Tab-separated table of C-alpha atoms and ligand atoms in Angstrom:
chain	number	residue	atom	x	y	z
A	3	MET	CA	118.288	125.062	54.630
A	4	ALA	CA	119.688	121.583	54.558
A	5	PHE	CA	122.806	122.094	56.612
A	6	PRO	CA	123.449	124.959	59.001
A	7	LEU	CA	127.114	125.527	58.358
A	8	HIS	CA	129.218	126.414	55.385
A	9	GLY	CA	132.834	127.290	55.009
A	10	GLU	CA	136.090	125.426	54.813
A	11	ASP	CA	135.942	123.682	58.175
A	12	SER	CA	132.331	122.504	58.180
A	13	ALA	CA	131.086	121.627	54.703
A	14	ARG	CA	132.185	121.844	51.082
A	15	PRO	CA	130.136	122.268	47.925
A	16	THR	CA	130.566	118.907	46.177
A	17	PRO	CA	128.791	117.701	43.062
A	18	PRO	CA	128.119	113.978	42.756
A	19	THR	CA	130.303	112.044	40.325
A	20	PRO	CA	128.285	110.686	37.383
A	21	LEU	CA	127.435	107.003	37.386
A	22	PRO	CA	127.459	105.411	33.918
A	23	ASP	CA	124.226	103.923	32.518
A	24	PRO	CA	122.204	103.791	35.724
A	25	TYR	CA	119.160	101.587	36.267
A	26	TRP	CA	116.664	101.069	39.100
A	27	VAL	CA	117.509	98.301	41.545
A	28	GLY	CA	115.077	99.287	44.260
A	29	PHE	CA	112.585	102.065	44.824
A	30	SER	CA	110.344	102.874	47.756
A	31	PRO	CA	106.981	104.313	46.689
A	32	THR	CA	106.065	105.180	50.276
A	33	CYS	CA	109.272	107.113	50.789
A	34	ALA	CA	108.556	108.882	47.481
A	35	GLU	CA	105.104	109.724	48.812
A	36	LEU	CA	106.711	111.278	51.877
A	37	LEU	CA	108.672	113.520	49.519
A	38	GLY	CA	105.665	114.239	47.319
A	39	ILE	CA	107.145	112.677	44.177
A	40	PRO	CA	104.377	111.758	41.704
A	41	LEU	CA	104.551	108.105	40.679
A	42	SER	CA	103.394	106.068	37.689
A	43	THR	CA	101.291	102.920	38.086
A	44	ALA	CA	104.565	100.979	38.051
A	45	GLY	CA	105.467	102.737	41.319
A	46	LEU	CA	108.333	104.740	39.797
A	47	PRO	CA	108.623	108.513	39.348
A	48	ILE	CA	106.625	109.789	36.381
A	49	ASP	CA	109.385	112.298	35.789
A	50	GLN	CA	112.153	110.092	34.434
A	51	ARG	CA	114.787	112.645	35.372
A	52	TRP	CA	114.668	111.220	38.878
A	53	LEU	CA	116.727	108.233	37.747
A	54	ASP	CA	119.565	110.483	36.629
A	55	LEU	CA	119.231	112.640	39.703
A	56	LEU	CA	119.375	109.701	42.094
A	57	ALA	CA	122.345	108.275	40.208
A	58	GLY	CA	124.207	111.552	40.691
A	59	ASN	CA	124.140	112.394	36.976
A	60	SER	CA	122.064	115.527	37.175
A	61	LEU	CA	120.929	118.013	39.775
A	62	GLU	CA	117.435	118.736	38.592
A	63	THR	CA	114.056	117.255	37.889
A	64	GLU	CA	110.979	119.013	36.600
A	65	SER	CA	110.145	120.327	40.059
A	66	TYR	CA	113.480	120.434	41.878
A	67	ARG	CA	116.865	121.983	41.387
A	68	PHE	CA	119.627	121.287	43.850
A	69	ASP	CA	121.999	124.184	43.508
A	70	SER	CA	124.400	123.467	46.317
A	71	PRO	CA	125.112	119.798	46.952
A	72	LEU	CA	127.336	119.439	50.006
A	73	ALA	CA	129.673	117.102	51.773
A	74	THR	CA	129.858	117.875	55.481
A	75	ALA	CA	132.722	117.578	57.935
A	76	TYR	CA	132.425	115.484	61.051
A	77	SER	CA	134.855	113.730	63.325
A	78	GLY	CA	134.396	110.871	65.707
A	79	HIS	CA	135.428	108.019	67.938
A	80	GLN	CA	135.753	104.772	66.044
A	81	PHE	CA	135.788	101.590	68.122
A	82	GLY	CA	136.378	103.712	71.204
A	83	ILE	CA	139.348	105.604	69.848
A	84	TRP	CA	139.456	109.230	68.722
A	85	ALA	CA	139.777	109.083	64.932
A	86	GLY	CA	139.942	112.808	64.188
A	87	GLN	CA	138.312	114.194	61.083
A	88	LEU	CA	136.150	111.858	59.006
A	89	GLY	CA	133.256	113.539	57.164
A	90	ASP	CA	130.969	112.583	54.302
A	91	GLY	CA	133.513	110.557	52.373
A	92	ARG	CA	130.962	109.098	50.032
A	93	ALA	CA	127.702	110.807	50.881
A	94	ILE	CA	126.482	114.002	49.258
A	95	LEU	CA	123.637	116.038	50.636
A	96	LEU	CA	121.567	117.249	47.694
A	97	GLY	CA	119.193	119.434	49.689
A	98	ASP	CA	115.690	119.477	51.137
A	99	VAL	CA	112.573	117.940	49.677
A	100	ALA	CA	109.380	118.382	51.665
A	101	ASP	CA	111.293	119.095	54.894
A	102	GLN	CA	113.420	116.002	54.470
A	103	GLU	CA	117.083	115.907	53.557
A	104	LEU	CA	117.929	113.912	50.458
A	105	GLN	CA	121.382	112.382	50.484
A	106	LEU	CA	123.166	110.210	47.929
A	107	LYS	CA	125.430	107.541	49.386
A	108	GLY	CA	128.112	106.157	47.094
A	109	SER	CA	128.004	109.134	44.742
A	110	GLY	CA	131.737	109.644	44.358
A	111	LYS	CA	134.719	111.216	46.058
A	112	THR	CA	134.517	114.242	48.296
A	113	ILE	CA	137.216	116.200	50.069
A	114	TYR	CA	136.586	113.902	53.048
A	115	SER	CA	137.113	110.635	51.146
A	116	ARG	CA	140.602	110.088	52.577
A	117	MET	CA	141.810	106.814	50.973
A	118	GLY	CA	138.334	105.757	49.837
A	119	ASP	CA	136.886	105.753	46.337
A	120	GLY	CA	133.656	107.508	47.326
A	121	ARG	CA	131.613	104.594	46.032
A	122	ALA	CA	129.370	101.964	47.604
A	123	VAL	CA	128.828	98.481	46.214
A	124	LEU	CA	125.501	97.007	45.124
A	125	ARG	CA	125.570	94.523	48.030
A	126	SER	CA	125.791	97.116	50.803
A	127	SER	CA	123.399	99.511	49.049
A	128	ILE	CA	120.710	96.815	48.885
A	129	ARG	CA	121.300	96.022	52.553
A	130	GLU	CA	120.891	99.679	53.505
A	131	PHE	CA	117.784	100.028	51.332
A	132	LEU	CA	116.055	96.928	52.700
A	133	GLY	CA	117.328	97.414	56.261
A	134	SER	CA	116.212	100.992	56.702
A	135	GLU	CA	112.842	100.460	55.072
A	136	ALA	CA	112.281	97.358	57.220
A	137	MET	CA	113.112	99.335	60.374
A	138	HIS	CA	110.677	102.040	59.353
A	139	TYR	CA	107.885	99.500	59.078
A	140	LEU	CA	108.860	98.007	62.427
A	141	GLY	CA	108.123	101.456	63.826
A	142	ILE	CA	111.732	102.195	64.778
A	143	PRO	CA	113.135	105.685	64.129
A	144	THR	CA	115.408	105.494	61.105
A	145	SER	CA	116.627	107.215	58.003
A	146	ARG	CA	114.642	105.981	55.035
A	147	ALA	CA	115.761	104.860	51.619
A	148	LEU	CA	114.183	106.218	48.486
A	149	SER	CA	116.099	104.170	45.970
A	150	VAL	CA	119.032	102.103	44.942
A	151	VAL	CA	120.380	102.830	41.486
A	152	GLY	CA	122.858	100.379	39.990
A	153	SER	CA	125.483	100.519	37.280
A	154	LYS	CA	128.003	98.211	35.665
A	155	GLN	CA	130.849	100.386	36.916
A	156	SER	CA	133.411	98.265	38.726
A	157	VAL	CA	134.372	98.889	42.317
A	158	ILE	CA	137.217	97.070	43.983
A	159	ARG	CA	136.705	95.622	47.446
A	160	GLU	CA	137.905	92.117	48.444
A	161	THR	CA	136.754	91.179	44.940
A	162	VAL	CA	135.587	93.257	41.998
A	163	GLU	CA	131.974	94.307	42.545
A	164	THR	CA	129.696	96.861	40.908
A	165	ALA	CA	128.761	100.348	42.110
A	166	ALA	CA	125.381	101.523	43.307
A	167	VAL	CA	123.981	104.661	44.878
A	168	CYS	CA	121.481	104.552	47.711
A	169	ALA	CA	119.356	107.676	48.139
A	170	ARG	CA	118.716	108.234	51.831
A	171	VAL	CA	116.142	110.456	53.422
A	172	ALA	CA	115.927	111.869	56.949
A	173	PRO	CA	114.830	115.099	58.608
A	174	SER	CA	118.540	115.609	59.314
A	175	PHE	CA	121.737	113.584	58.993
A	176	ILE	CA	123.532	115.538	61.722
A	177	ARG	CA	125.553	113.235	63.954
A	178	ILE	CA	127.296	113.406	67.283
A	179	GLY	CA	130.426	113.563	65.158
A	180	HIS	CA	129.405	116.994	63.884
A	181	PHE	CA	129.515	118.323	67.445
A	182	GLU	CA	132.759	116.500	68.144
A	183	HIS	CA	134.279	118.034	65.047
A	184	HIS	CA	133.678	121.614	66.091
A	185	ALA	CA	134.627	120.863	69.683
A	186	SER	CA	137.929	119.389	68.524
A	187	THR	CA	138.715	122.454	66.413
A	188	GLN	CA	137.536	124.644	69.310
A	189	ASN	CA	135.162	126.501	67.032
A	190	ILE	CA	132.621	127.745	69.518
A	191	HIS	CA	130.670	129.688	66.884
A	192	HIS	CA	130.109	126.586	64.791
A	193	LEU	CA	129.109	124.664	67.912
A	194	GLN	CA	126.591	127.371	68.745
A	195	ASN	CA	125.229	127.504	65.200
A	196	LEU	CA	124.809	123.755	65.140
A	197	ALA	CA	122.961	123.762	68.455
A	198	HIS	CA	120.725	126.685	67.484
A	199	TYR	CA	119.928	125.130	64.133
A	200	LEU	CA	118.870	121.877	65.792
A	201	ILE	CA	116.787	123.637	68.410
A	202	GLY	CA	115.125	125.840	65.794
A	203	HIS	CA	114.397	123.062	63.313
A	204	HIS	CA	114.116	119.822	65.223
A	205	PHE	CA	113.617	120.454	68.932
A	206	ALA	CA	110.769	122.931	69.060
A	207	ASP	CA	110.114	122.128	72.747
A	208	ILE	CA	113.433	123.686	73.705
A	209	ASN	CA	112.876	126.924	71.804
A	210	ASN	CA	112.044	128.910	74.911
A	211	SER	CA	114.222	127.012	77.323
A	212	GLU	CA	116.305	128.889	79.851
A	213	ALA	CA	119.020	126.276	79.546
A	214	PRO	CA	118.859	125.469	75.821
A	215	TYR	CA	122.203	123.690	75.476
A	216	LEU	CA	121.665	121.452	78.466
A	217	ASP	CA	118.131	120.702	77.353
A	218	LEU	CA	119.317	119.920	73.852
A	219	PHE	CA	121.821	117.453	75.269
A	220	LYS	CA	119.130	115.845	77.420
A	221	ALA	CA	116.733	115.564	74.477
A	222	ILE	CA	119.351	113.925	72.248
A	223	ALA	CA	120.315	111.476	74.998
A	224	ILE	CA	116.683	110.548	75.683
A	225	LYS	CA	115.960	109.902	72.012
A	226	ASN	CA	118.992	107.662	71.685
A	227	ALA	CA	118.236	105.786	74.917
A	228	GLN	CA	114.751	105.057	73.603
A	229	LEU	CA	116.149	104.080	70.221
A	230	VAL	CA	118.584	101.528	71.570
A	231	ALA	CA	115.840	99.972	73.717
A	232	GLN	CA	113.791	99.550	70.552
A	233	TRP	CA	116.732	97.892	68.827
A	234	GLN	CA	117.075	95.430	71.688
A	235	SER	CA	113.396	94.589	71.559
A	236	VAL	CA	113.456	93.534	67.892
A	237	GLY	CA	116.949	92.027	68.100
A	238	PHE	CA	118.588	94.620	65.867
A	239	CYS	CA	122.364	94.916	66.039
A	240	HIS	CA	123.782	98.046	64.420
A	241	GLY	CA	127.301	96.742	64.031
A	242	VAL	CA	129.302	99.996	64.079
A	243	LEU	CA	128.164	102.281	66.871
A	244	ASN	CA	130.945	104.786	66.363
A	245	THR	CA	130.059	108.333	67.382
A	246	ASP	CA	130.070	109.419	63.737
A	247	ASN	CA	127.250	106.955	63.073
A	248	ILE	CA	124.945	108.265	65.799
A	249	SER	CA	122.151	110.613	64.806
A	250	VAL	CA	121.354	113.556	67.044
A	251	LEU	CA	117.687	112.962	66.227
A	252	GLY	CA	117.836	109.424	67.621
A	253	LEU	CA	117.441	107.806	64.204
A	254	THR	CA	119.048	104.559	63.133
A	255	ILE	CA	121.548	105.686	60.491
A	256	ASP	CA	124.526	104.391	58.540
A	257	TYR	CA	123.478	100.854	57.875
A	258	GLY	CA	126.623	98.821	57.399
A	259	PRO	CA	127.308	95.387	58.853
A	260	PHE	CA	124.030	95.427	60.794
A	261	GLY	CA	121.992	92.314	61.459
A	262	PHE	CA	118.901	91.009	63.185
A	263	LEU	CA	119.338	88.203	65.661
A	264	ASP	CA	118.313	84.794	64.418
A	265	GLU	CA	119.125	82.565	67.398
A	266	PHE	CA	119.150	84.552	70.603
A	267	ARG	CA	122.718	84.956	71.746
A	268	ILE	CA	123.029	87.833	74.141
A	269	ASN	CA	126.622	88.498	73.091
A	270	HIS	CA	126.025	88.107	69.368
A	271	ILE	CA	128.467	90.116	67.216
A	272	CYS	CA	127.011	90.941	63.823
A	273	ASN	CA	130.064	92.704	62.401
A	274	HIS	CA	132.744	90.243	61.365
A	275	SER	CA	135.364	93.017	61.706
A	276	ASP	CA	134.424	93.699	65.372
A	277	HIS	CA	136.880	91.204	66.848
A	278	ALA	CA	136.564	92.375	70.449
A	279	GLY	CA	132.779	92.459	70.347
A	280	ARG	CA	132.601	96.119	71.321
A	281	TYR	CA	129.297	96.396	69.471
A	282	ALA	CA	127.805	93.036	70.441
A	283	TYR	CA	124.033	92.934	71.009
A	284	HIS	CA	124.193	93.141	74.805
A	285	ARG	CA	126.688	96.006	74.739
A	286	GLN	CA	124.659	98.356	72.547
A	287	PRO	CA	122.942	100.213	75.432
A	288	GLN	CA	126.199	100.743	77.308
A	289	ILE	CA	127.988	101.857	74.130
A	290	MET	CA	125.227	104.309	73.307
A	291	HIS	CA	125.624	105.707	76.815
A	292	TRP	CA	129.360	106.035	76.181
A	293	ASN	CA	128.596	107.836	72.919
A	294	MET	CA	126.400	110.272	74.822
A	295	ALA	CA	129.351	110.961	77.123
A	296	CYS	CA	131.317	111.943	73.988
A	297	LEU	CA	128.493	114.289	73.045
A	298	ALA	CA	128.516	115.725	76.560
A	299	SER	CA	132.229	116.549	76.296
A	300	ALA	CA	131.695	118.078	72.872
A	301	MET	CA	128.886	120.271	74.216
A	302	LEU	CA	130.739	121.285	77.368
A	303	PRO	CA	132.108	124.505	75.806
A	304	LEU	CA	128.521	125.593	75.129
A	305	LEU	CA	127.561	125.276	78.785
A	306	GLU	CA	130.797	126.963	79.784
A	307	LEU	CA	129.572	130.109	78.054
A	308	THR	CA	127.337	130.766	81.029
A	309	HIS	CA	128.685	128.508	83.788
A	310	SER	CA	131.952	127.653	85.422
A	311	THR	CA	133.625	124.528	84.088
A	312	ALA	CA	132.881	122.665	87.300
A	313	ASP	CA	129.195	123.584	87.213
A	314	ALA	CA	128.886	122.788	83.498
A	315	GLN	CA	130.504	119.400	84.043
A	316	ALA	CA	128.258	118.667	86.994
A	317	MET	CA	125.126	119.512	84.973
A	318	LEU	CA	126.131	117.330	82.035
A	319	THR	CA	127.174	114.472	84.311
A	320	LYS	CA	123.811	114.565	86.019
A	321	ALA	CA	122.012	114.655	82.666
A	322	LEU	CA	124.093	111.701	81.495
A	323	GLU	CA	122.924	109.717	84.511
A	324	GLU	CA	119.392	109.903	83.134
A	325	PHE	CA	120.372	107.755	80.169
A	326	PRO	CA	120.320	104.346	81.877
A	327	LEU	CA	117.063	105.226	83.594
A	328	THR	CA	115.328	106.187	80.352
A	329	TYR	CA	116.788	103.142	78.655
A	330	ALA	CA	115.646	100.770	81.419
A	331	HIS	CA	112.198	102.288	81.538
A	332	THR	CA	111.728	101.967	77.762
A	333	TRP	CA	113.221	98.476	77.654
A	334	GLN	CA	110.951	97.255	80.434
A	335	SER	CA	107.887	98.710	78.829
A	336	LEU	CA	108.750	97.168	75.439
A	337	PHE	CA	109.510	93.739	76.865
A	338	ARG	CA	106.358	93.734	78.960
A	339	LYS	CA	104.472	94.241	75.721
A	340	LYS	CA	106.425	91.474	74.012
A	341	LEU	CA	105.212	89.127	76.729
A	342	GLY	CA	101.691	90.503	76.656
A	343	LEU	CA	101.877	91.903	80.180
A	344	GLN	CA	99.657	94.938	80.366
A	345	MET	CA	99.579	95.293	84.125
A	346	GLN	CA	102.751	96.094	86.066
A	347	ILE	CA	103.322	93.515	88.740
A	348	GLU	CA	106.368	92.950	90.894
A	349	GLY	CA	108.473	90.146	89.543
A	350	ASP	CA	107.701	90.879	85.877
A	351	ILE	CA	111.216	91.993	85.064
A	352	VAL	CA	112.727	88.898	86.663
A	353	LEU	CA	110.334	86.808	84.583
A	354	ILE	CA	111.494	88.563	81.386
A	355	GLU	CA	115.165	88.189	82.305
A	356	ARG	CA	114.753	84.501	83.117
A	357	LEU	CA	113.226	83.970	79.699
A	358	LEU	CA	116.067	85.770	77.916
A	359	GLN	CA	118.599	83.662	79.801
A	360	LEU	CA	116.809	80.478	78.728
A	361	LEU	CA	116.565	81.665	75.116
A	362	HIS	CA	120.292	82.368	75.216
A	363	ASP	CA	121.176	79.028	76.811
A	364	SER	CA	119.261	77.110	74.163
A	365	GLN	CA	119.904	79.579	71.316
A	366	VAL	CA	116.281	79.681	70.313
A	367	ASP	CA	115.229	81.761	67.310
A	368	TYR	CA	114.313	85.124	68.846
A	369	THR	CA	111.701	86.409	66.418
A	370	SER	CA	109.853	83.119	65.887
A	371	PHE	CA	109.754	82.432	69.602
A	372	PHE	CA	108.091	85.705	70.564
A	373	ARG	CA	105.675	85.422	67.678
A	374	ALA	CA	104.722	81.922	68.832
A	375	LEU	CA	104.470	82.990	72.468
A	376	GLY	CA	101.434	85.110	71.611
A	377	LYS	CA	99.493	81.962	70.745
A	378	ILE	CA	99.692	80.587	74.272
A	379	LYS	CA	96.294	79.944	75.771
A	380	ARG	CA	95.900	79.986	79.522
A	381	ALA	CA	93.818	76.820	79.596
A	382	ASP	CA	95.551	74.852	76.872
A	383	LEU	CA	98.956	73.362	77.464
A	384	ALA	CA	99.559	71.999	73.960
A	385	THR	CA	101.169	75.175	72.548
A	386	ASN	CA	103.514	75.712	75.426
A	387	ILE	CA	104.601	72.081	75.415
A	388	LYS	CA	105.563	72.589	71.763
A	389	LEU	CA	107.474	75.735	72.661
A	390	CYS	CA	109.243	73.975	75.544
A	391	GLN	CA	110.658	71.515	73.060
A	392	LEU	CA	112.764	74.289	71.542
A	393	PHE	CA	114.801	74.464	74.747
A	394	SER	CA	117.501	72.124	75.972
A	395	ASN	CA	116.897	72.694	79.659
A	396	THR	CA	113.434	71.180	79.939
A	397	SER	CA	112.836	71.526	83.644
A	398	GLU	CA	113.780	75.207	83.764
A	399	ILE	CA	111.689	76.200	80.786
A	400	GLU	CA	108.727	74.187	82.073
A	401	GLN	CA	108.985	76.034	85.350
A	402	TRP	CA	109.193	79.294	83.467
A	403	PHE	CA	106.044	78.513	81.485
A	404	GLU	CA	104.225	77.593	84.664
A	405	ASP	CA	105.169	80.952	86.183
A	406	TYR	CA	104.305	82.778	82.985
A	407	LEU	CA	100.859	81.195	82.745
A	408	GLU	CA	100.226	82.006	86.365
A	409	ARG	CA	101.239	85.585	85.652
A	410	LEU	CA	98.979	85.722	82.584
A	411	ARG	CA	96.029	84.652	84.696
A	412	LYS	CA	96.335	87.963	86.555
A	413	GLU	CA	95.735	89.878	83.322
A	414	ILE	CA	92.169	90.811	82.594
A	415	SER	CA	92.339	90.642	78.801
A	416	SER	CA	91.334	87.479	76.961
A	417	ASP	CA	93.806	85.191	75.186
A	418	GLU	CA	92.581	86.574	71.858
A	419	ALA	CA	93.040	90.201	72.908
A	420	ARG	CA	96.531	89.435	74.200
A	421	LEU	CA	97.476	87.670	70.969
A	422	LYS	CA	96.370	90.704	69.016
A	423	LEU	CA	98.470	93.058	71.141
A	424	MET	CA	101.505	90.779	71.085
A	425	ASN	CA	101.287	90.474	67.307
A	426	GLN	CA	101.546	94.241	67.080
A	427	VAL	CA	104.938	94.262	68.783
A	428	ASN	CA	106.437	90.875	67.937
A	429	PRO	CA	107.161	90.942	64.207
A	430	LYS	CA	106.708	87.879	62.092
A	431	TYR	CA	109.066	89.093	59.351
A	432	ILE	CA	112.486	90.647	59.854
A	433	LEU	CA	115.351	91.180	57.426
A	434	ARG	CA	117.293	88.056	58.193
A	435	ASN	CA	120.798	88.011	56.752
A	436	TYR	CA	120.182	84.913	54.690
A	437	LEU	CA	117.148	86.533	53.051
A	438	ALA	CA	119.086	89.702	52.247
A	439	GLN	CA	121.919	87.579	50.909
A	440	LYS	CA	119.628	85.692	48.537
A	441	ALA	CA	118.247	89.000	47.196
A	442	ILE	CA	121.787	90.357	46.761
A	443	GLU	CA	123.052	87.292	44.914
A	444	LEU	CA	120.159	87.496	42.456
A	445	ALA	CA	120.630	91.250	42.058
A	446	GLN	CA	124.271	90.649	41.230
A	447	LYS	CA	122.882	88.659	38.279
A	448	ASP	CA	120.591	91.554	37.333
A	449	ASP	CA	117.464	90.008	38.830
A	450	PHE	CA	115.953	92.536	41.245
A	451	SER	CA	112.711	90.668	41.854
A	452	GLU	CA	113.794	89.376	45.248
A	453	VAL	CA	114.721	92.890	46.415
A	454	GLN	CA	111.189	93.971	45.547
A	455	LYS	CA	109.594	90.931	47.111
A	456	LEU	CA	111.479	91.358	50.389
A	457	GLN	CA	110.681	95.061	50.426
A	458	MET	CA	107.000	94.230	50.085
A	459	ILE	CA	106.976	91.481	52.727
A	460	LEU	CA	108.931	93.623	55.188
A	461	SER	CA	106.509	96.508	54.762
A	462	LYS	CA	103.983	94.438	56.742
A	463	PRO	CA	106.196	92.826	59.387
A	464	PHE	CA	103.435	92.308	61.935
A	465	GLU	CA	100.861	90.808	59.568
A	466	GLU	CA	100.411	87.162	58.737
A	467	GLN	CA	101.251	86.722	55.057
A	468	PRO	CA	100.467	83.039	54.491
A	469	GLU	CA	101.843	82.993	50.944
A	470	TYR	CA	105.221	84.133	52.333
A	471	GLU	CA	105.367	81.846	55.357
A	472	ALA	CA	108.832	80.659	54.291
A	473	TYR	CA	110.201	84.197	54.733
A	474	ALA	CA	109.473	83.991	58.449
A	475	SER	CA	111.676	80.926	58.884
A	476	PRO	CA	114.971	80.947	60.718
A	477	PRO	CA	117.931	80.368	58.415
A	478	PRO	CA	118.456	76.838	57.167
A	479	LYS	CA	121.438	75.402	59.072
A	480	HIS	CA	123.842	75.626	56.145
A	481	LEU	CA	123.048	79.344	55.640
A	482	GLU	CA	123.200	80.487	59.239
A	483	ALA	CA	126.549	82.237	59.222
A	484	VAL	CA	126.391	84.874	56.494
A	485	GLU	CA	129.437	86.961	57.352
A	486	VAL	CA	129.058	90.712	57.158
A	487	SER	CA	132.037	93.010	57.572
A	488	CYS	CA	132.817	96.721	57.327
A	489	SER	CA	133.649	96.282	53.626
A	490	SER	CA	130.993	98.125	51.717
B	525	AMP	P1	131.336	104.051	57.867
B	525	AMP	O1	132.096	102.979	58.539
B	525	AMP	O2	130.641	103.616	56.607
B	525	AMP	O3	130.426	104.793	58.788
B	525	AMP	O4	132.421	105.099	57.343
B	525	AMP	C1	133.353	105.744	58.171
B	525	AMP	C2	133.988	106.880	57.419
B	525	AMP	O5	134.649	106.393	56.251
B	525	AMP	C3	133.015	107.929	56.926
B	525	AMP	O6	133.657	109.163	56.999
B	525	AMP	C4	132.769	107.524	55.498
B	525	AMP	O7	132.363	108.600	54.698
B	525	AMP	C5	134.122	107.004	55.085
B	525	AMP	N1	134.046	106.006	54.005
B	525	AMP	C6	133.586	104.730	54.085
B	525	AMP	N2	133.675	104.126	52.896
B	525	AMP	C7	134.191	105.031	52.023
B	525	AMP	C8	134.520	105.021	50.638
B	525	AMP	N3	134.337	103.939	49.890
B	525	AMP	N4	135.031	106.148	50.111
B	525	AMP	C9	135.228	107.245	50.845
B	525	AMP	N5	134.938	107.325	52.145
B	525	AMP	C10	134.430	106.243	52.740
B	526	MG	MG1	129.257	106.262	58.869
């Protein structure tokens, strides 16, 4: 069962709108493997009906038939303000394949489309495809992307672009917004069904809990606290952390104007439409906490079934207080690893924070710096002198390196062992905006080779790939500011 609720106020049967003359733009063989789709040697489905299915032109392949495609209702807070009902305005849930939900994004209008056309453009579909697959290979919980299918059909945004459909895959696409929706319509039965469905299908640990609703809330909050710490550690900025874009499974979903940090700027805003910087890099943890408070209010009626309002509020408030602790714990553990610190010694966190401040002050490329840091040898100053040159404040960074080397001397592992560990957490290759942009511009001229190449390079982000050294480079100066907005 792909979605627990049916009926007017929770989901509507909605067939995809056909997409004329579709063709493959991108395909993920490993995501196909997850779904058990047999592939040809070219890495595409042997059963050619998949192309039509993933374009939204048919609802069956040799092995699958999706009888009840759905668009679901959710509501949410957008940029901190209650936006009321939203829903799958351009996403259609086809159904389950191998315990994963298969969803088409950009597959035409639904009852929730409001003023939108139900479509997605090639540009944003490629970004979602590459972005989510890259996150998967970085080891960060995320929806996956099976394919992008393109067409010559025009779509009007700021300019005329062409349509594409991205097929997304996740164990569930349920969002905080689904809870908020049923809380706002005061439909306690739907709230209960949603909670029981999640517990039964995705939170097995809570199955026998004596306080299932509270425990469900805690589990969702923990997963999202851990997720946002992982984002911070690789420099991922989501861009639109509205409550309707937050997965209850703690997955990164709804890739829009996201971006990875190039130069480290703590207050970097990746979404050109986010004028106030609500979703800036350094605010992501606090915003996720805020989003969990929205979930807590939406779940309050569930706790009120067995407790007084005051007690229910007190329990949720206490559970909410765990969020910053889980976040801090995960963040510290991830950043220790980034610096190659296996032991826990007092002063480590100050050392990490001093480094981040210096990276920010000198706007040093985040990914390249951490990758290079692994090469430091305790007895050889040449590498760290080279790294110091990336910073404008020489005396402070020299002092930092001195302290860092002294700290490293307390570790028992060798330089080589530390390098190996650091290379497992500090990626060499990330989806930099300028790389995605180059792939998009070629794809807009019907050349999809760069999409494939990036997909392949980003599937091994922690490995050295000498032939693709250039793809690890920070953006050339003239390409630094690729602007990404909500338009998609
Ligand atoms: P997003 O900012 O992409 O998370 O979208 C916010 C809401 O707007 C969701 O309910 C989407 O389904 C809806 N939406 C975004 N773009 C479109 C579109 N082109 N057509 C219909 N609905 C859309
Ligand atoms: Mg969304």
